[in-house]
């Protein structure tokens, strides 16, 4: 019994200490942002790697997400809701929730793992220590460009995903559910609000910051050679996904009270 209580206490203390380290690391990134913005070359390179490199994955995910949303909405509408509302239901669910969250999860899996593996390898091979000994700030040179790139590119990837998901939903509605193009588009226009897209992009903005911060943080804390790099990569992906879902709840609660209230 005493052992269980002491073990629980150590776990809580460890979790609090970890949260404190993450906040301190985030503070260091925010301080380094002005210098990274002034030197745009690294940031542009990371934007291509994080954003353009993720588009094939976002393409496949978004198309099939839209298709599944159409099939499921049609099933739930049976004998309850007129099918002309199908486009409305899909459009609002995609731009408010499915587009930003699913895009963040798939990009987080790819980009978070990539950043953690790259920085973790630099850490265990002492390249980061060498940069510090030469007076070069690793946070400014390695972390801040990735942070800016992920924060800016995730909303763009989300817009891309929203459009593709609607295209996938339209294809399924038109070919599998025998819905006319005019009926589907009327449904989309019926309850279309720009604030829905704006709310989804606000979510994507925060998700991008989470993905970059978790990838860089766990990369910088890598220890123990190749095995340590694997552990850091796994932690970066797990932490990113969990924080994205938790943050989504709090952002949705705040946005529904303000933007959609």
PDB file of C-alpha atoms in Angstrom:
ATOM      1  CA  UNK A   1       0.000   0.000   0.000  1.00  0.00           C
ATOM      2  CA  UNK A   2       2.759   2.437   1.035  1.00  0.00           C
ATOM      3  CA  UNK A   3       4.730   1.437  -2.070  1.00  0.00           C
ATOM      4  CA  UNK A   4       1.728   2.161  -4.319  1.00  0.00           C
ATOM      5  CA  UNK A   5       1.211   5.609  -2.776  1.00  0.00           C
ATOM      6  CA  UNK A   6       4.883   6.527  -3.095  1.00  0.00           C
ATOM      7  CA  UNK A   7       4.950   5.256  -6.686  1.00  0.00           C
ATOM      8  CA  UNK A   8       1.855   7.329  -7.493  1.00  0.00           C
ATOM      9  CA  UNK A   9       3.512  10.371  -5.906  1.00  0.00           C
ATOM     10  CA  UNK A  10       6.665   9.908  -7.974  1.00  0.00           C
ATOM     11  CA  UNK A  11       4.540   9.607 -11.125  1.00  0.00           C
ATOM     12  CA  UNK A  12       2.676  12.846 -10.361  1.00  0.00           C
ATOM     13  CA  UNK A  13       5.911  14.711  -9.555  1.00  0.00           C
ATOM     14  CA  UNK A  14       7.474  13.395 -12.774  1.00  0.00           C
ATOM     15  CA  UNK A  15       4.466  14.502 -14.830  1.00  0.00           C
ATOM     16  CA  UNK A  16       4.502  17.996 -13.290  1.00  0.00           C
ATOM     17  CA  UNK A  17       8.246  18.270 -13.915  1.00  0.00           C
ATOM     18  CA  UNK A  18       7.740  17.192 -17.551  1.00  0.00           C
ATOM     19  CA  UNK A  19       5.004  19.792 -18.088  1.00  0.00           C
ATOM     20  CA  UNK A  20       7.297  22.453 -16.603  1.00  0.00           C
ATOM     21  CA  UNK A  21      10.117  21.471 -18.968  1.00  0.00           C
ATOM     22  CA  UNK A  22       7.760  21.662 -21.961  1.00  0.00           C
ATOM     23  CA  UNK A  23       6.590  25.157 -20.966  1.00  0.00           C
ATOM     24  CA  UNK A  24      10.182  26.336 -20.496  1.00  0.00           C
ATOM     25  CA  UNK A  25      11.133  24.878 -23.887  1.00  0.00           C
ATOM     26  CA  UNK A  26       8.157  26.640 -25.503  1.00  0.00           C
ATOM     27  CA  UNK A  27       9.253  29.902 -23.896  1.00  0.00           C
ATOM     28  CA  UNK A  28      12.751  29.498 -25.393  1.00  0.00           C
ATOM     29  CA  UNK A  29      11.176  28.965 -28.832  1.00  0.00           C
ATOM     30  CA  UNK A  30       9.037  32.103 -28.548  1.00  0.00           C
ATOM     31  CA  UNK A  31      12.091  34.163 -27.566  1.00  0.00           C
ATOM     32  CA  UNK A  32      14.002  32.861 -30.611  1.00  0.00           C
ATOM     33  CA  UNK A  33      11.193  33.519 -33.126  1.00  0.00           C
ATOM     34  CA  UNK A  34      12.214  37.094 -34.157  1.00  0.00           C
ATOM     35  CA  UNK A  35      15.706  35.896 -35.154  1.00  0.00           C
ATOM     36  CA  UNK A  36      14.270  32.969 -37.141  1.00  0.00           C
ATOM     37  CA  UNK A  37      11.816  35.263 -38.946  1.00  0.00           C
ATOM     38  CA  UNK A  38      14.695  37.555 -39.935  1.00  0.00           C
ATOM     39  CA  UNK A  39      16.546  34.595 -41.517  1.00  0.00           C
ATOM     40  CA  UNK A  40      13.880  33.103 -43.759  1.00  0.00           C
ATOM     41  CA  UNK A  41      15.930  30.514 -45.677  1.00  0.00           C
ATOM     42  CA  UNK A  42      15.685  27.771 -43.046  1.00  0.00           C
ATOM     43  CA  UNK A  43      12.003  28.498 -42.441  1.00  0.00           C
ATOM     44  CA  UNK A  44      11.128  28.300 -46.148  1.00  0.00           C
ATOM     45  CA  UNK A  45      13.018  25.015 -46.439  1.00  0.00           C
ATOM     46  CA  UNK A  46      11.051  23.580 -43.504  1.00  0.00           C
ATOM     47  CA  UNK A  47       7.751  24.858 -44.939  1.00  0.00           C
ATOM     48  CA  UNK A  48       8.398  22.860 -48.106  1.00  0.00           C
ATOM     49  CA  UNK A  49       9.407  19.774 -46.136  1.00  0.00           C
ATOM     50  CA  UNK A  50       6.519  19.932 -43.630  1.00  0.00           C
ATOM     51  CA  UNK A  51       3.773  21.323 -45.842  1.00  0.00           C
ATOM     52  CA  UNK A  52       4.371  20.143 -49.407  1.00  0.00           C
ATOM     53  CA  UNK A  53       5.800  16.835 -48.198  1.00  0.00           C
ATOM     54  CA  UNK A  54       2.616  16.087 -46.262  1.00  0.00           C
ATOM     55  CA  UNK A  55       0.168  16.833 -49.085  1.00  0.00           C
ATOM     56  CA  UNK A  56       0.082  13.271 -50.556  1.00  0.00           C
ATOM     57  CA  UNK A  57      -0.832  11.873 -47.127  1.00  0.00           C
ATOM     58  CA  UNK A  58      -3.426  14.618 -46.572  1.00  0.00           C
ATOM     59  CA  UNK A  59      -4.849  13.950 -50.040  1.00  0.00           C
ATOM     60  CA  UNK A  60      -5.597  10.278 -49.384  1.00  0.00           C
ATOM     61  CA  UNK A  61      -6.886  10.907 -45.850  1.00  0.00           C
ATOM     62  CA  UNK A  62      -9.187  13.772 -46.855  1.00  0.00           C
ATOM     63  CA  UNK A  63     -10.716  12.069 -49.905  1.00  0.00           C
ATOM     64  CA  UNK A  64     -11.702   8.953 -47.971  1.00  0.00           C
ATOM     65  CA  UNK A  65     -12.806  10.932 -44.910  1.00  0.00           C
ATOM     66  CA  UNK A  66     -15.266  12.829 -47.098  1.00  0.00           C
ATOM     67  CA  UNK A  67     -16.504   9.612 -48.657  1.00  0.00           C
ATOM     68  CA  UNK A  68     -17.075   7.952 -45.279  1.00  0.00           C
ATOM     69  CA  UNK A  69     -18.798  11.088 -43.957  1.00  0.00           C
ATOM     70  CA  UNK A  70     -21.239  10.973 -46.892  1.00  0.00           C
ATOM     71  CA  UNK A  71     -22.062   7.292 -46.402  1.00  0.00           C
ATOM     72  CA  UNK A  72     -22.516   7.648 -42.644  1.00  0.00           C
ATOM     73  CA  UNK A  73     -24.606  10.828 -42.898  1.00  0.00           C
ATOM     74  CA  UNK A  74     -26.878   9.187 -45.501  1.00  0.00           C
ATOM     75  CA  UNK A  75     -27.352   6.181 -43.190  1.00  0.00           C
ATOM     76  CA  UNK A  76     -28.256   8.412 -40.230  1.00  0.00           C
ATOM     77  CA  UNK A  77     -30.629  10.550 -42.333  1.00  0.00           C
ATOM     78  CA  UNK A  78     -32.739   7.559 -43.441  1.00  0.00           C
ATOM     79  CA  UNK A  79     -36.453   8.269 -42.781  1.00  0.00           C
ATOM     80  CA  UNK A  80     -35.479  11.063 -40.357  1.00  0.00           C
ATOM     81  CA  UNK A  81     -33.964  13.986 -42.254  1.00  0.00           C
ATOM     82  CA  UNK A  82     -34.487  15.027 -45.911  1.00  0.00           C
ATOM     83  CA  UNK A  83     -31.463  14.110 -48.034  1.00  0.00           C
ATOM     84  CA  UNK A  84     -31.148  17.684 -49.327  1.00  0.00           C
ATOM     85  CA  UNK A  85     -29.454  18.501 -46.003  1.00  0.00           C
ATOM     86  CA  UNK A  86     -26.696  15.956 -46.647  1.00  0.00           C
ATOM     87  CA  UNK A  87     -24.320  18.561 -48.128  1.00  0.00           C
ATOM     88  CA  UNK A  88     -24.886  20.907 -45.177  1.00  0.00           C
ATOM     89  CA  UNK A  89     -24.143  18.247 -42.584  1.00  0.00           C
ATOM     90  CA  UNK A  90     -20.966  17.102 -44.316  1.00  0.00           C
ATOM     91  CA  UNK A  91     -19.683  20.630 -45.000  1.00  0.00           C
ATOM     92  CA  UNK A  92     -20.042  21.769 -41.391  1.00  0.00           C
ATOM     93  CA  UNK A  93     -18.615  18.585 -39.867  1.00  0.00           C
ATOM     94  CA  UNK A  94     -15.639  18.691 -42.247  1.00  0.00           C
ATOM     95  CA  UNK A  95     -14.596  22.349 -41.855  1.00  0.00           C
ATOM     96  CA  UNK A  96     -15.266  22.563 -38.095  1.00  0.00           C
ATOM     97  CA  UNK A  97     -13.948  19.211 -36.891  1.00  0.00           C
ATOM     98  CA  UNK A  98     -12.873  16.487 -39.315  1.00  0.00           C
ATOM     99  CA  UNK A  99     -10.629  18.606 -41.550  1.00  0.00           C
ATOM    100  CA  UNK A 100      -8.474  20.265 -38.866  1.00  0.00           C
ATOM    101  CA  UNK A 101      -8.282  17.309 -36.451  1.00  0.00           C
ATOM    102  CA  UNK A 102      -7.607  14.488 -38.928  1.00  0.00           C
ATOM    103  CA  UNK A 103      -5.123  16.637 -40.845  1.00  0.00           C
ATOM    104  CA  UNK A 104      -3.299  17.435 -37.599  1.00  0.00           C
ATOM    105  CA  UNK A 105      -3.188  13.771 -36.586  1.00  0.00           C
ATOM    106  CA  UNK A 106      -1.778  12.496 -39.882  1.00  0.00           C
ATOM    107  CA  UNK A 107       0.654  15.417 -40.278  1.00  0.00           C
ATOM    108  CA  UNK A 108       1.592  15.064 -36.607  1.00  0.00           C
ATOM    109  CA  UNK A 109       2.426  11.402 -37.119  1.00  0.00           C
ATOM    110  CA  UNK A 110       4.631  12.126 -40.113  1.00  0.00           C
ATOM    111  CA  UNK A 111       6.188  15.468 -39.186  1.00  0.00           C
ATOM    112  CA  UNK A 112       6.468  14.936 -35.416  1.00  0.00           C
ATOM    113  CA  UNK A 113       8.300  11.632 -35.937  1.00  0.00           C
ATOM    114  CA  UNK A 114      10.531  13.145 -38.622  1.00  0.00           C
ATOM    115  CA  UNK A 115      11.532  16.140 -36.480  1.00  0.00           C
ATOM    116  CA  UNK A 116      12.170  14.015 -33.380  1.00  0.00           C
ATOM    117  CA  UNK A 117      14.251  11.486 -35.327  1.00  0.00           C
ATOM    118  CA  UNK A 118      16.311  14.177 -37.071  1.00  0.00           C
ATOM    119  CA  UNK A 119      17.015  16.244 -33.960  1.00  0.00           C
ATOM    120  CA  UNK A 120      17.411  13.122 -31.810  1.00  0.00           C
ATOM    121  CA  UNK A 121      20.107  11.808 -34.140  1.00  0.00           C
ATOM    122  CA  UNK A 122      21.865  15.190 -33.990  1.00  0.00           C
ATOM    123  CA  UNK A 123      21.635  15.063 -30.204  1.00  0.00           C
ATOM    124  CA  UNK A 124      23.133  11.582 -29.728  1.00  0.00           C
ATOM    125  CA  UNK A 125      25.896  12.288 -32.264  1.00  0.00           C
ATOM    126  CA  UNK A 126      26.695  15.483 -30.317  1.00  0.00           C
ATOM    127  CA  UNK A 127      26.095  17.785 -33.299  1.00  0.00           C
ATOM    128  CA  UNK A 128      23.817  19.956 -31.156  1.00  0.00           C
ATOM    129  CA  UNK A 129      26.497  20.187 -28.450  1.00  0.00           C
ATOM    130  CA  UNK A 130      29.001  21.205 -31.130  1.00  0.00           C
ATOM    131  CA  UNK A 131      26.689  24.004 -32.296  1.00  0.00           C
ATOM    132  CA  UNK A 132      26.412  25.315 -28.734  1.00  0.00           C
ATOM    133  CA  UNK A 133      30.207  25.222 -28.308  1.00  0.00           C
ATOM    134  CA  UNK A 134      30.524  27.332 -31.481  1.00  0.00           C
ATOM    135  CA  UNK A 135      28.111  29.904 -30.069  1.00  0.00           C
ATOM    136  CA  UNK A 136      25.229  28.952 -32.403  1.00  0.00           C
ATOM    137  CA  UNK A 137      21.837  28.692 -30.696  1.00  0.00           C
ATOM    138  CA  UNK A 138      20.223  25.315 -31.602  1.00  0.00           C
ATOM    139  CA  UNK A 139      16.829  26.691 -30.599  1.00  0.00           C
ATOM    140  CA  UNK A 140      17.141  29.597 -33.004  1.00  0.00           C
ATOM    141  CA  UNK A 141      18.763  27.648 -35.845  1.00  0.00           C
ATOM    142  CA  UNK A 142      16.978  24.253 -35.619  1.00  0.00           C
ATOM    143  CA  UNK A 143      13.771  24.638 -33.603  1.00  0.00           C
ATOM    144  CA  UNK A 144      12.306  28.064 -34.406  1.00  0.00           C
ATOM    145  CA  UNK A 145      12.202  27.516 -38.227  1.00  0.00           C
ATOM    146  CA  UNK A 146      10.379  24.201 -37.740  1.00  0.00           C
ATOM    147  CA  UNK A 147       7.974  25.822 -35.289  1.00  0.00           C
ATOM    148  CA  UNK A 148       7.101  28.647 -37.702  1.00  0.00           C
ATOM    149  CA  UNK A 149       6.814  26.277 -40.661  1.00  0.00           C
ATOM    150  CA  UNK A 150       4.458  23.843 -38.916  1.00  0.00           C
ATOM    151  CA  UNK A 151       2.328  26.662 -37.479  1.00  0.00           C
ATOM    152  CA  UNK A 152       1.867  28.293 -40.896  1.00  0.00           C
ATOM    153  CA  UNK A 153       1.567  25.190 -43.051  1.00  0.00           C
ATOM    154  CA  UNK A 154      -1.008  23.267 -41.016  1.00  0.00           C
ATOM    155  CA  UNK A 155      -3.834  25.772 -41.722  1.00  0.00           C
ATOM    156  CA  UNK A 156      -2.924  25.620 -45.440  1.00  0.00           C
ATOM    157  CA  UNK A 157      -2.972  21.816 -45.345  1.00  0.00           C
ATOM    158  CA  UNK A 158      -6.342  21.997 -43.567  1.00  0.00           C
ATOM    159  CA  UNK A 159      -7.854  24.153 -46.335  1.00  0.00           C
ATOM    160  CA  UNK A 160      -6.518  21.604 -48.843  1.00  0.00           C
ATOM    161  CA  UNK A 161      -8.053  18.764 -46.785  1.00  0.00           C
ATOM    162  CA  UNK A 162     -11.435  20.524 -46.480  1.00  0.00           C
ATOM    163  CA  UNK A 163     -11.719  20.927 -50.252  1.00  0.00           C
ATOM    164  CA  UNK A 164     -10.695  17.331 -50.935  1.00  0.00           C
ATOM    165  CA  UNK A 165     -13.043  15.940 -48.293  1.00  0.00           C
ATOM    166  CA  UNK A 166     -15.963  17.809 -49.863  1.00  0.00           C
ATOM    167  CA  UNK A 167     -14.907  16.478 -53.260  1.00  0.00           C
ATOM    168  CA  UNK A 168     -14.830  12.925 -51.891  1.00  0.00           C
ATOM    169  CA  UNK A 169     -18.242  13.390 -50.254  1.00  0.00           C
ATOM    170  CA  UNK A 170     -19.696  14.768 -53.478  1.00  0.00           C
ATOM    171  CA  UNK A 171     -18.335  11.837 -55.508  1.00  0.00           C
ATOM    172  CA  UNK A 172     -19.893   9.296 -53.120  1.00  0.00           C
ATOM    173  CA  UNK A 173     -23.215  11.197 -52.928  1.00  0.00           C
ATOM    174  CA  UNK A 174     -23.386  11.540 -56.691  1.00  0.00           C
ATOM    175  CA  UNK A 175     -22.364   8.029 -57.740  1.00  0.00           C
ATOM    176  CA  UNK A 176     -23.334   5.797 -54.804  1.00  0.00           C
ATOM    177  CA  UNK A 177     -26.337   7.620 -53.332  1.00  0.00           C
ATOM    178  CA  UNK A 178     -27.782   8.868 -56.652  1.00  0.00           C
ATOM    179  CA  UNK A 179     -27.916  12.445 -55.391  1.00  0.00           C
ATOM    180  CA  UNK A 180     -28.038  15.150 -58.054  1.00  0.00           C
ATOM    181  CA  UNK A 181     -25.203  17.678 -58.180  1.00  0.00           C
ATOM    182  CA  UNK A 182     -27.635  20.587 -57.762  1.00  0.00           C
ATOM    183  CA  UNK A 183     -29.189  19.045 -54.631  1.00  0.00           C
ATOM    184  CA  UNK A 184     -25.801  18.443 -53.021  1.00  0.00           C
ATOM    185  CA  UNK A 185     -24.530  21.961 -53.783  1.00  0.00           C
ATOM    186  CA  UNK A 186     -27.748  23.566 -52.539  1.00  0.00           C
ATOM    187  CA  UNK A 187     -27.267  21.699 -49.264  1.00  0.00           C
ATOM    188  CA  UNK A 188     -23.687  22.972 -48.986  1.00  0.00           C
ATOM    189  CA  UNK A 189     -24.740  26.584 -49.624  1.00  0.00           C
ATOM    190  CA  UNK A 190     -27.781  26.398 -47.322  1.00  0.00           C
ATOM    191  CA  UNK A 191     -25.823  26.595 -44.040  1.00  0.00           C
ATOM    192  CA  UNK A 192     -22.423  27.800 -45.242  1.00  0.00           C
ATOM    193  CA  UNK A 193     -20.809  30.280 -42.820  1.00  0.00           C
ATOM    194  CA  UNK A 194     -17.311  31.740 -43.180  1.00  0.00           C
ATOM    195  CA  UNK A 195     -16.900  31.621 -39.391  1.00  0.00           C
ATOM    196  CA  UNK A 196     -16.942  27.804 -39.577  1.00  0.00           C
ATOM    197  CA  UNK A 197     -13.841  27.842 -41.786  1.00  0.00           C
ATOM    198  CA  UNK A 198     -12.230  30.494 -39.578  1.00  0.00           C
ATOM    199  CA  UNK A 199     -12.832  28.394 -36.460  1.00  0.00           C
ATOM    200  CA  UNK A 200     -11.309  25.315 -38.093  1.00  0.00           C
ATOM    201  CA  UNK A 201      -8.211  27.291 -39.113  1.00  0.00           C
ATOM    202  CA  UNK A 202      -7.768  28.607 -35.561  1.00  0.00           C
ATOM    203  CA  UNK A 203      -7.653  24.986 -34.406  1.00  0.00           C
ATOM    204  CA  UNK A 204      -5.130  24.090 -37.130  1.00  0.00           C
ATOM    205  CA  UNK A 205      -2.911  27.009 -36.080  1.00  0.00           C
ATOM    206  CA  UNK A 206      -2.613  25.665 -32.516  1.00  0.00           C
ATOM    207  CA  UNK A 207      -2.235  22.061 -33.710  1.00  0.00           C
ATOM    208  CA  UNK A 208       0.741  23.108 -35.844  1.00  0.00           C
ATOM    209  CA  UNK A 209       2.443  24.629 -32.797  1.00  0.00           C
ATOM    210  CA  UNK A 210       1.848  21.434 -30.799  1.00  0.00           C
ATOM    211  CA  UNK A 211       3.312  19.170 -33.506  1.00  0.00           C
ATOM    212  CA  UNK A 212       6.504  21.225 -33.886  1.00  0.00           C
ATOM    213  CA  UNK A 213       6.992  21.711 -30.137  1.00  0.00           C
ATOM    214  CA  UNK A 214       6.574  18.020 -29.300  1.00  0.00           C
ATOM    215  CA  UNK A 215       8.841  16.870 -32.140  1.00  0.00           C
ATOM    216  CA  UNK A 216      11.609  19.315 -31.206  1.00  0.00           C
ATOM    217  CA  UNK A 217      11.269  18.818 -27.436  1.00  0.00           C
ATOM    218  CA  UNK A 218      11.589  15.044 -27.557  1.00  0.00           C
ATOM    219  CA  UNK A 219      14.334  15.269 -30.168  1.00  0.00           C
ATOM    220  CA  UNK A 220      16.364  17.534 -27.890  1.00  0.00           C
ATOM    221  CA  UNK A 221      15.881  15.198 -24.902  1.00  0.00           C
ATOM    222  CA  UNK A 222      17.059  12.078 -26.744  1.00  0.00           C
ATOM    223  CA  UNK A 223      19.550   9.873 -24.913  1.00  0.00           C
ATOM    224  CA  UNK A 224      21.029   6.435 -25.505  1.00  0.00           C
ATOM    225  CA  UNK A 225      21.914   6.127 -29.176  1.00  0.00           C
ATOM    226  CA  UNK A 226      19.666   4.528 -31.805  1.00  0.00           C
ATOM    227  CA  UNK A 227      17.316   3.044 -29.212  1.00  0.00           C
ATOM    228  CA  UNK A 228      16.889   6.474 -27.640  1.00  0.00           C
ATOM    229  CA  UNK A 229      16.046   7.980 -31.029  1.00  0.00           C
ATOM    230  CA  UNK A 230      13.302   5.377 -31.479  1.00  0.00           C
ATOM    231  CA  UNK A 231      11.873   6.122 -28.028  1.00  0.00           C
ATOM    232  CA  UNK A 232      11.959   9.888 -28.666  1.00  0.00           C
ATOM    233  CA  UNK A 233      10.194   9.428 -32.013  1.00  0.00           C
ATOM    234  CA  UNK A 234       7.439   7.347 -30.458  1.00  0.00           C
ATOM    235  CA  UNK A 235       6.961   9.822 -27.607  1.00  0.00           C
ATOM    236  CA  UNK A 236       6.786  12.764 -30.012  1.00  0.00           C
ATOM    237  CA  UNK A 237       3.970  11.145 -31.984  1.00  0.00           C
ATOM    238  CA  UNK A 238       2.037   9.966 -28.909  1.00  0.00           C
ATOM    239  CA  UNK A 239       2.334  13.302 -27.090  1.00  0.00           C
ATOM    240  CA  UNK A 240       1.341  15.207 -30.258  1.00  0.00           C
ATOM    241  CA  UNK A 241      -1.768  13.098 -30.875  1.00  0.00           C
ATOM    242  CA  UNK A 242      -2.936  13.231 -27.259  1.00  0.00           C
ATOM    243  CA  UNK A 243      -2.345  16.982 -26.949  1.00  0.00           C
ATOM    244  CA  UNK A 244      -4.118  17.626 -30.264  1.00  0.00           C
ATOM    245  CA  UNK A 245      -7.243  15.799 -29.045  1.00  0.00           C
ATOM    246  CA  UNK A 246      -7.179  17.453 -25.611  1.00  0.00           C
ATOM    247  CA  UNK A 247      -6.580  20.910 -27.107  1.00  0.00           C
ATOM    248  CA  UNK A 248      -9.366  20.290 -29.619  1.00  0.00           C
ATOM    249  CA  UNK A 249     -11.829  19.857 -26.761  1.00  0.00           C
ATOM    250  CA  UNK A 250     -10.843  23.113 -25.050  1.00  0.00           C
ATOM    251  CA  UNK A 251     -10.683  25.085 -28.313  1.00  0.00           C
ATOM    252  CA  UNK A 252     -14.076  23.729 -29.400  1.00  0.00           C
ATOM    253  CA  UNK A 253     -15.572  24.686 -26.028  1.00  0.00           C
ATOM    254  CA  UNK A 254     -14.171  28.221 -26.302  1.00  0.00           C
ATOM    255  CA  UNK A 255     -15.099  28.676 -29.966  1.00  0.00           C
ATOM    256  CA  UNK A 256     -18.643  27.389 -29.517  1.00  0.00           C
ATOM    257  CA  UNK A 257     -19.171  29.973 -26.768  1.00  0.00           C
ATOM    258  CA  UNK A 258     -17.655  32.875 -28.731  1.00  0.00           C
ATOM    259  CA  UNK A 259     -17.495  32.306 -32.482  1.00  0.00           C
ATOM    260  CA  UNK A 260     -20.472  29.963 -32.831  1.00  0.00           C
ATOM    261  CA  UNK A 261     -22.439  31.035 -29.754  1.00  0.00           C
TER     262      UNK A 261
END
